[in-house]
Amino acid sequence: MASAEEKRDLKARFDAQLDDLQQMRDEIRVKLHLAGMDAKDVWREMEPKLEKLERDASEEGENIADATLALAKNLSEAVRKFRDRL
């Protein structure tokens, strides 16, 4: 059977481990929150570009300019990367 001192030592080690886990949990929560804010900022920059591209494409119809097509490809890649980061 464990002595009282061994039990206190075990309890102290457990408490220290629990404190570490709680600290890591709190750090992760903050990082997730900040990552979410960062993602929202990136999206706020991308979304108007996507809306403009949609408007340009509907106005140009079948006569899509090379520049519009290149923009669509670039924006598509950026949106894909953004989605994959989430």
PDB file of N, CA, C and O in Angstrom, residues 47-82:
ATOM      1  N   GLU A  47     -14.181  37.635 -50.797  1.00  0.00           N
ATOM      2  CA  GLU A  47     -15.577  37.585 -51.234  1.00  0.00           C
ATOM      3  C   GLU A  47     -15.945  38.689 -52.229  1.00  0.00           C
ATOM      4  O   GLU A  47     -16.582  38.407 -53.252  1.00  0.00           O
ATOM      5  N   PRO A  48     -15.540  39.938 -52.008  1.00  0.00           N
ATOM      6  CA  PRO A  48     -15.870  40.965 -53.008  1.00  0.00           C
ATOM      7  C   PRO A  48     -15.240  40.680 -54.375  1.00  0.00           C
ATOM      8  O   PRO A  48     -15.840  40.988 -55.415  1.00  0.00           O
ATOM      9  N   LYS A  49     -14.050  40.086 -54.375  1.00  0.00           N
ATOM     10  CA  LYS A  49     -13.406  39.732 -55.640  1.00  0.00           C
ATOM     11  C   LYS A  49     -14.227  38.680 -56.374  1.00  0.00           C
ATOM     12  O   LYS A  49     -14.388  38.738 -57.593  1.00  0.00           O
ATOM     13  N   LEU A  50     -14.738  37.726 -55.624  1.00  0.00           N
ATOM     14  CA  LEU A  50     -15.574  36.689 -56.213  1.00  0.00           C
ATOM     15  C   LEU A  50     -16.868  37.285 -56.768  1.00  0.00           C
ATOM     16  O   LEU A  50     -17.298  36.964 -57.878  1.00  0.00           O
ATOM     17  N   GLU A  51     -17.484  38.186 -56.007  1.00  0.00           N
ATOM     18  CA  GLU A  51     -18.714  38.831 -56.468  1.00  0.00           C
ATOM     19  C   GLU A  51     -18.460  39.656 -57.731  1.00  0.00           C
ATOM     20  O   GLU A  51     -19.264  39.644 -58.662  1.00  0.00           O
ATOM     21  N   LYS A  52     -17.322  40.374 -57.777  1.00  0.00           N
ATOM     22  CA  LYS A  52     -16.979  41.161 -58.965  1.00  0.00           C
ATOM     23  C   LYS A  52     -16.769  40.238 -60.156  1.00  0.00           C
ATOM     24  O   LYS A  52     -17.227  40.530 -61.264  1.00  0.00           O
ATOM     25  N   LEU A  53     -16.088  39.145 -59.940  1.00  0.00           N
ATOM     26  CA  LEU A  53     -15.865  38.186 -61.018  1.00  0.00           C
ATOM     27  C   LEU A  53     -17.198  37.656 -61.551  1.00  0.00           C
ATOM     28  O   LEU A  53     -17.395  37.548 -62.763  1.00  0.00           O
ATOM     29  N   GLU A  54     -18.125  37.348 -60.658  1.00  0.00           N
ATOM     30  CA  GLU A  54     -19.439  36.865 -61.081  1.00  0.00           C
ATOM     31  C   GLU A  54     -20.167  37.923 -61.913  1.00  0.00           C
ATOM     32  O   GLU A  54     -20.771  37.612 -62.945  1.00  0.00           O
ATOM     33  N   ARG A  55     -20.096  39.190 -61.462  1.00  0.00           N
ATOM     34  CA  ARG A  55     -20.743  40.278 -62.212  1.00  0.00           C
ATOM     35  C   ARG A  55     -20.092  40.442 -63.583  1.00  0.00           C
ATOM     36  O   ARG A  55     -20.779  40.547 -64.601  1.00  0.00           O
ATOM     37  N   ASP A  56     -18.755  40.474 -63.610  1.00  0.00           N
ATOM     38  CA  ASP A  56     -18.038  40.640 -64.879  1.00  0.00           C
ATOM     39  C   ASP A  56     -18.372  39.514 -65.840  1.00  0.00           C
ATOM     40  O   ASP A  56     -18.586  39.749 -67.024  1.00  0.00           O
ATOM     41  N   ALA A  57     -18.421  38.301 -65.326  1.00  0.00           N
ATOM     42  CA  ALA A  57     -18.706  37.152 -66.184  1.00  0.00           C
ATOM     43  C   ALA A  57     -20.114  37.240 -66.751  1.00  0.00           C
ATOM     44  O   ALA A  57     -20.343  36.937 -67.928  1.00  0.00           O
ATOM     45  N   SER A  58     -21.081  37.676 -65.946  1.00  0.00           N
ATOM     46  CA  SER A  58     -22.459  37.747 -66.448  1.00  0.00           C
ATOM     47  C   SER A  58     -22.616  38.897 -67.431  1.00  0.00           C
ATOM     48  O   SER A  58     -23.380  38.799 -68.395  1.00  0.00           O
ATOM     49  N   GLU A  59     -21.863  39.983 -67.254  1.00  0.00           N
ATOM     50  CA  GLU A  59     -21.940  41.116 -68.174  1.00  0.00           C
ATOM     51  C   GLU A  59     -21.258  40.802 -69.501  1.00  0.00           C
ATOM     52  O   GLU A  59     -21.717  41.225 -70.553  1.00  0.00           O
ATOM     53  N   GLU A  60     -20.159  40.052 -69.453  1.00  0.00           N
ATOM     54  CA  GLU A  60     -19.412  39.758 -70.668  1.00  0.00           C
ATOM     55  C   GLU A  60     -20.001  38.582 -71.435  1.00  0.00           C
ATOM     56  O   GLU A  60     -19.724  38.416 -72.619  1.00  0.00           O
ATOM     57  N   GLY A  61     -20.789  37.776 -70.749  1.00  0.00           N
ATOM     58  CA  GLY A  61     -21.426  36.648 -71.421  1.00  0.00           C
ATOM     59  C   GLY A  61     -20.417  35.715 -72.058  1.00  0.00           C
ATOM     60  O   GLY A  61     -19.486  35.266 -71.432  1.00  0.00           O
ATOM     61  N   GLU A  62     -20.633  35.447 -73.333  1.00  0.00           N
ATOM     62  CA  GLU A  62     -19.766  34.512 -74.045  1.00  0.00           C
ATOM     63  C   GLU A  62     -18.416  35.132 -74.398  1.00  0.00           C
ATOM     64  O   GLU A  62     -17.487  34.432 -74.773  1.00  0.00           O
ATOM     65  N   ASN A  63     -18.307  36.436 -74.319  1.00  0.00           N
ATOM     66  CA  ASN A  63     -17.069  37.117 -74.692  1.00  0.00           C
ATOM     67  C   ASN A  63     -16.165  37.334 -73.476  1.00  0.00           C
ATOM     68  O   ASN A  63     -15.686  38.429 -73.242  1.00  0.00           O
ATOM     69  N   ILE A  64     -15.957  36.282 -72.731  1.00  0.00           N
ATOM     70  CA  ILE A  64     -15.127  36.380 -71.539  1.00  0.00           C
ATOM     71  C   ILE A  64     -13.702  36.736 -71.963  1.00  0.00           C
ATOM     72  O   ILE A  64     -13.101  36.052 -72.783  1.00  0.00           O
ATOM     73  N   ALA A  65     -13.178  37.793 -71.412  1.00  0.00           N
ATOM     74  CA  ALA A  65     -11.820  38.229 -71.745  1.00  0.00           C
ATOM     75  C   ALA A  65     -10.800  37.313 -71.082  1.00  0.00           C
ATOM     76  O   ALA A  65     -11.068  36.686 -70.059  1.00  0.00           O
ATOM     77  N   ASP A  66      -9.612  37.251 -71.696  1.00  0.00           N
ATOM     78  CA  ASP A  66      -8.526  36.447 -71.126  1.00  0.00           C
ATOM     79  C   ASP A  66      -8.206  36.893 -69.703  1.00  0.00           C
ATOM     80  O   ASP A  66      -7.921  36.076 -68.841  1.00  0.00           O
ATOM     81  N   ALA A  67      -8.253  38.189 -69.465  1.00  0.00           N
ATOM     82  CA  ALA A  67      -7.944  38.705 -68.127  1.00  0.00           C
ATOM     83  C   ALA A  67      -8.958  38.204 -67.109  1.00  0.00           C
ATOM     84  O   ALA A  67      -8.593  37.859 -65.985  1.00  0.00           O
ATOM     85  N   THR A  68     -10.222  38.141 -67.505  1.00  0.00           N
ATOM     86  CA  THR A  68     -11.262  37.650 -66.608  1.00  0.00           C
ATOM     87  C   THR A  68     -11.062  36.167 -66.322  1.00  0.00           C
ATOM     88  O   THR A  68     -11.211  35.715 -65.189  1.00  0.00           O
ATOM     89  N   LEU A  69     -10.684  35.429 -67.351  1.00  0.00           N
ATOM     90  CA  LEU A  69     -10.431  34.006 -67.178  1.00  0.00           C
ATOM     91  C   LEU A  69      -9.226  33.781 -66.262  1.00  0.00           C
ATOM     92  O   LEU A  69      -9.268  32.925 -65.370  1.00  0.00           O
ATOM     93  N   ALA A  70      -8.187  34.563 -66.438  1.00  0.00           N
ATOM     94  CA  ALA A  70      -6.999  34.443 -65.582  1.00  0.00           C
ATOM     95  C   ALA A  70      -7.350  34.797 -64.141  1.00  0.00           C
ATOM     96  O   ALA A  70      -6.907  34.122 -63.198  1.00  0.00           O
ATOM     97  N   LEU A  71      -8.153  35.845 -63.977  1.00  0.00           N
ATOM     98  CA  LEU A  71      -8.591  36.223 -62.634  1.00  0.00           C
ATOM     99  C   LEU A  71      -9.404  35.099 -62.006  1.00  0.00           C
ATOM    100  O   LEU A  71      -9.238  34.783 -60.829  1.00  0.00           O
ATOM    101  N   ALA A  72     -10.269  34.479 -62.781  1.00  0.00           N
ATOM    102  CA  ALA A  72     -11.091  33.378 -62.274  1.00  0.00           C
ATOM    103  C   ALA A  72     -10.204  32.224 -61.818  1.00  0.00           C
ATOM    104  O   ALA A  72     -10.432  31.642 -60.754  1.00  0.00           O
ATOM    105  N   LYS A  73      -9.188  31.902 -62.586  1.00  0.00           N
ATOM    106  CA  LYS A  73      -8.279  30.817 -62.202  1.00  0.00           C
ATOM    107  C   LYS A  73      -7.525  31.162 -60.925  1.00  0.00           C
ATOM    108  O   LYS A  73      -7.403  30.330 -60.023  1.00  0.00           O
ATOM    109  N   ASN A  74      -7.005  32.389 -60.850  1.00  0.00           N
ATOM    110  CA  ASN A  74      -6.271  32.811 -59.651  1.00  0.00           C
ATOM    111  C   ASN A  74      -7.166  32.827 -58.417  1.00  0.00           C
ATOM    112  O   ASN A  74      -6.773  32.372 -57.346  1.00  0.00           O
ATOM    113  N   LEU A  75      -8.352  33.366 -58.571  1.00  0.00           N
ATOM    114  CA  LEU A  75      -9.280  33.430 -57.452  1.00  0.00           C
ATOM    115  C   LEU A  75      -9.730  32.035 -57.042  1.00  0.00           C
ATOM    116  O   LEU A  75      -9.848  31.739 -55.849  1.00  0.00           O
ATOM    117  N   SER A  76      -9.935  31.168 -58.003  1.00  0.00           N
ATOM    118  CA  SER A  76     -10.320  29.794 -57.704  1.00  0.00           C
ATOM    119  C   SER A  76      -9.246  29.103 -56.875  1.00  0.00           C
ATOM    120  O   SER A  76      -9.543  28.412 -55.893  1.00  0.00           O
ATOM    121  N   GLU A  77      -8.009  29.296 -57.255  1.00  0.00           N
ATOM    122  CA  GLU A  77      -6.901  28.691 -56.499  1.00  0.00           C
ATOM    123  C   GLU A  77      -6.833  29.276 -55.084  1.00  0.00           C
ATOM    124  O   GLU A  77      -6.634  28.551 -54.111  1.00  0.00           O
ATOM    125  N   ALA A  78      -7.003  30.587 -54.958  1.00  0.00           N
ATOM    126  CA  ALA A  78      -6.962  31.226 -53.645  1.00  0.00           C
ATOM    127  C   ALA A  78      -8.097  30.727 -52.754  1.00  0.00           C
ATOM    128  O   ALA A  78      -7.896  30.444 -51.568  1.00  0.00           O
ATOM    129  N   VAL A  79      -9.294  30.607 -53.313  1.00  0.00           N
ATOM    130  CA  VAL A  79     -10.448  30.124 -52.546  1.00  0.00           C
ATOM    131  C   VAL A  79     -10.236  28.665 -52.141  1.00  0.00           C
ATOM    132  O   VAL A  79     -10.533  28.265 -51.024  1.00  0.00           O
ATOM    133  N   ARG A  80      -9.684  27.872 -53.046  1.00  0.00           N
ATOM    134  CA  ARG A  80      -9.411  26.458 -52.742  1.00  0.00           C
ATOM    135  C   ARG A  80      -8.412  26.341 -51.583  1.00  0.00           C
ATOM    136  O   ARG A  80      -8.622  25.576 -50.645  1.00  0.00           O
ATOM    137  N   LYS A  81      -7.352  27.131 -51.630  1.00  0.00           N
ATOM    138  CA  LYS A  81      -6.359  27.112 -50.552  1.00  0.00           C
ATOM    139  C   LYS A  81      -6.987  27.564 -49.231  1.00  0.00           C
ATOM    140  O   LYS A  81      -6.715  26.995 -48.182  1.00  0.00           O
ATOM    141  N   PHE A  82      -7.825  28.595 -49.313  1.00  0.00           N
ATOM    142  CA  PHE A  82      -8.497  29.089 -48.114  1.00  0.00           C
ATOM    143  C   PHE A  82      -9.385  28.009 -47.522  1.00  0.00           C
ATOM    144  O   PHE A  82      -9.363  27.744 -46.319  1.00  0.00           O
TER     145      PHE A  82
END
